[in-house]
Amino acid sequence: MKTDFTYSGTVQPGRGRGNALGFPTANLSCRIPDNTLAEGVYTALTRRGNDTFPSLAFFGAARTFGEHEKRLEVHILDFQGQLYGETLTVTLLEKMRGNIHFATEEELVAQMRQDEQEARSFFSTIACLQAS
C-alpha cells in the first residue's frame, strides 16, 4: 500500500533493543497525530542533510516488549555511524506489514530479516526504474 507521509525529528536515544537485535534504529522525536498513520513497517527514504538513504521505518508500540507508547524509528540500510542529536527527515513509501506481537525475540528477528530482504528488493526495483 503506497503512502505519502513525511516526518522530521531529532534522533534521540532509545532502549538500544534494535542495536542488540542486529538492526540499529534512529528514534525520532516527532509528533504524529492519532489516527493519521497506521502502525506497522514501511519502506522509507531517510534524508540526513543532503544525503538520502533507503530505510525501513517502524511506527507503533513495541508490542513484543509490552510497550504501549507509539513511536517512529528508522533502520537505515547499510548505515554505520552515530546519529544522536541530528535531524532526519523520513518519507514513508509503502507499508509492508502491520504491527505484530511476536512470542519471542527470535521470531521478531526472523521477521525483521525478511522485512529487510523485501525492502532491498523494493529499492533495487526502484533503482532499475530510475536508471531506465
mmCIF file of C-alpha atoms in Angstrom:
data_model
loop_
_atom_site.group_PDB
_atom_site.id
_atom_site.type_symbol
_atom_site.label_atom_id
_atom_site.label_comp_id
_atom_site.label_asym_id
_atom_site.label_seq_id
_atom_site.Cartn_x
_atom_site.Cartn_y
_atom_site.Cartn_z
ATOM 1 C CA MET A 1 0.000 0.000 0.000
ATOM 2 C CA LYS A 2 1.500 3.308 -1.095
ATOM 3 C CA THR A 3 1.732 6.112 1.415
ATOM 4 C CA ASP A 4 2.894 9.690 1.252
ATOM 5 C CA PHE A 5 3.851 10.738 4.748
ATOM 6 C CA THR A 6 6.957 12.742 5.641
ATOM 7 C CA TYR A 7 8.137 13.372 9.190
ATOM 8 C CA SER A 8 11.147 15.221 10.586
ATOM 9 C CA GLY A 9 12.617 14.883 14.023
ATOM 10 C CA THR A 10 15.722 14.841 16.139
ATOM 11 C CA VAL A 11 17.292 11.458 16.822
ATOM 12 C CA GLN A 12 17.035 10.549 20.498
ATOM 13 C CA PRO A 13 18.493 7.608 22.404
ATOM 14 C CA GLY A 14 16.113 4.682 22.711
ATOM 15 C CA ARG A 15 16.315 1.493 24.711
ATOM 16 C CA GLY A 16 19.047 0.006 22.500
ATOM 17 C CA ARG A 17 16.984 -3.030 21.558
ATOM 18 C CA GLY A 18 17.350 -2.563 17.801
ATOM 19 C CA ASN A 19 21.110 -2.496 18.091
ATOM 20 C CA ALA A 20 21.105 -5.562 20.354
ATOM 21 C CA LEU A 21 18.944 -7.422 17.817
ATOM 22 C CA GLY A 22 21.251 -6.506 14.916
ATOM 23 C CA PHE A 23 19.012 -3.774 13.496
ATOM 24 C CA PRO A 24 20.103 -0.408 14.933
ATOM 25 C CA THR A 25 17.416 2.247 14.711
ATOM 26 C CA ALA A 26 17.217 6.010 14.913
ATOM 27 C CA ASN A 27 14.362 7.004 17.230
ATOM 28 C CA LEU A 28 12.767 10.234 16.024
ATOM 29 C CA SER A 29 11.253 12.824 18.334
ATOM 30 C CA CYS A 30 8.354 13.783 16.119
ATOM 31 C CA ARG A 31 4.689 14.085 16.970
ATOM 32 C CA ILE A 32 2.354 12.024 14.817
ATOM 33 C CA PRO A 33 -1.309 12.890 15.407
ATOM 34 C CA ASP A 34 -3.556 9.972 16.359
ATOM 35 C CA ASN A 35 -5.232 8.089 13.515
ATOM 36 C CA THR A 36 -3.095 9.680 10.781
ATOM 37 C CA LEU A 37 -0.712 6.759 10.341
ATOM 38 C CA ALA A 38 -1.335 3.041 10.683
ATOM 39 C CA GLU A 39 1.046 1.096 12.900
ATOM 40 C CA GLY A 40 3.474 -1.108 11.029
ATOM 41 C CA VAL A 41 6.641 -1.413 8.973
ATOM 42 C CA TYR A 42 7.245 0.769 5.914
ATOM 43 C CA THR A 43 9.841 1.180 3.202
ATOM 44 C CA ALA A 44 11.178 4.694 3.573
ATOM 45 C CA LEU A 45 13.718 7.222 2.413
ATOM 46 C CA THR A 46 15.648 8.942 5.178
ATOM 47 C CA ARG A 47 17.266 12.298 4.496
ATOM 48 C CA ARG A 48 20.236 13.469 6.544
ATOM 49 C CA GLY A 49 21.457 16.819 5.262
ATOM 50 C CA ASN A 50 21.969 16.380 1.514
ATOM 51 C CA ASP A 51 22.154 12.577 1.674
ATOM 52 C CA THR A 52 19.203 10.226 1.229
ATOM 53 C CA PHE A 53 19.256 6.601 2.367
ATOM 54 C CA PRO A 54 16.961 3.631 1.728
ATOM 55 C CA SER A 55 15.431 2.588 5.032
ATOM 56 C CA LEU A 56 12.909 0.549 6.934
ATOM 57 C CA ALA A 57 10.657 2.522 9.258
ATOM 58 C CA PHE A 58 8.537 1.256 12.119
ATOM 59 C CA PHE A 59 5.689 3.236 13.602
ATOM 60 C CA GLY A 60 3.837 1.926 16.606
ATOM 61 C CA ALA A 61 4.220 0.418 20.043
ATOM 62 C CA ALA A 62 6.765 -2.365 20.542
ATOM 63 C CA ARG A 63 4.126 -4.940 21.478
ATOM 64 C CA THR A 64 6.626 -7.797 21.664
ATOM 65 C CA PHE A 65 8.192 -5.959 24.605
ATOM 66 C CA GLY A 66 4.898 -4.978 26.253
ATOM 67 C CA GLU A 67 5.096 -1.308 25.296
ATOM 68 C CA HIS A 68 2.109 0.926 24.609
ATOM 69 C CA GLU A 69 3.728 4.216 23.567
ATOM 70 C CA LYS A 70 3.824 4.710 19.802
ATOM 71 C CA ARG A 71 7.000 5.999 18.198
ATOM 72 C CA LEU A 72 8.710 6.311 14.830
ATOM 73 C CA GLU A 73 12.064 4.604 14.416
ATOM 74 C CA VAL A 74 14.158 4.061 11.311
ATOM 75 C CA HIS A 75 16.687 1.396 10.328
ATOM 76 C CA ILE A 76 18.880 2.890 7.597
ATOM 77 C CA LEU A 77 20.112 0.105 5.328
ATOM 78 C CA ASP A 78 23.905 -0.312 5.306
ATOM 79 C CA PHE A 79 24.458 2.737 7.528
ATOM 80 C CA GLN A 80 27.039 2.781 10.266
ATOM 81 C CA GLY A 81 27.572 5.776 12.476
ATOM 82 C CA GLN A 82 26.123 7.864 15.245
ATOM 83 C CA LEU A 83 23.004 9.968 14.655
ATOM 84 C CA TYR A 84 22.043 11.182 18.151
ATOM 85 C CA GLY A 85 21.031 14.836 18.113
ATOM 86 C CA GLU A 86 20.818 15.029 14.324
ATOM 87 C CA THR A 87 17.664 15.937 12.433
ATOM 88 C CA LEU A 88 16.371 13.343 9.989
ATOM 89 C CA THR A 89 13.506 13.605 7.530
ATOM 90 C CA VAL A 90 11.740 10.326 6.811
ATOM 91 C CA THR A 91 9.385 9.788 3.885
ATOM 92 C CA LEU A 92 7.306 6.633 4.155
ATOM 93 C CA LEU A 93 6.881 4.990 0.758
ATOM 94 C CA GLU A 94 4.948 1.743 1.102
ATOM 95 C CA LYS A 95 3.506 -0.133 4.031
ATOM 96 C CA MET A 96 4.994 -3.626 4.183
ATOM 97 C CA ARG A 97 3.011 -5.082 7.071
ATOM 98 C CA GLY A 98 1.142 -4.211 10.228
ATOM 99 C CA ASN A 99 2.456 -4.158 13.774
ATOM 100 C CA ILE A 100 2.759 -7.723 15.060
ATOM 101 C CA HIS A 101 3.209 -9.086 18.574
ATOM 102 C CA PHE A 102 5.858 -11.823 18.420
ATOM 103 C CA ALA A 103 6.053 -14.573 21.041
ATOM 104 C CA THR A 104 9.869 -14.462 21.128
ATOM 105 C CA GLU A 105 12.726 -12.163 20.155
ATOM 106 C CA GLU A 106 13.885 -14.879 17.733
ATOM 107 C CA GLU A 107 10.582 -14.682 15.843
ATOM 108 C CA LEU A 108 10.885 -10.896 15.742
ATOM 109 C CA VAL A 109 14.447 -11.040 14.373
ATOM 110 C CA ALA A 110 13.429 -13.594 11.721
ATOM 111 C CA GLN A 111 10.644 -11.265 10.576
ATOM 112 C CA MET A 112 12.995 -8.268 10.615
ATOM 113 C CA ARG A 113 15.400 -10.163 8.351
ATOM 114 C CA GLN A 114 12.553 -10.926 5.981
ATOM 115 C CA ASP A 115 11.429 -7.272 6.072
ATOM 116 C CA GLU A 116 14.972 -6.184 5.218
ATOM 117 C CA GLN A 117 15.172 -8.588 2.255
ATOM 118 C CA GLU A 118 11.831 -7.345 0.938
ATOM 119 C CA ALA A 119 12.923 -3.719 1.361
ATOM 120 C CA ARG A 120 16.177 -4.359 -0.502
ATOM 121 C CA SER A 121 14.195 -5.939 -3.326
ATOM 122 C CA PHE A 122 11.849 -2.928 -3.371
ATOM 123 C CA PHE A 123 14.742 -0.470 -3.543
ATOM 124 C CA SER A 124 16.553 -2.452 -6.257
ATOM 125 C CA THR A 125 13.377 -2.257 -8.360
ATOM 126 C CA ILE A 126 13.202 1.499 -7.803
ATOM 127 C CA ALA A 127 16.870 1.860 -8.794
ATOM 128 C CA CYS A 128 16.216 -0.104 -12.002
ATOM 129 C CA LEU A 129 13.257 2.126 -12.869
ATOM 130 C CA GLN A 130 15.282 5.294 -12.257
ATOM 131 C CA ALA A 131 18.175 4.002 -14.383
ATOM 132 C CA SER A 132 15.980 3.322 -17.425
#
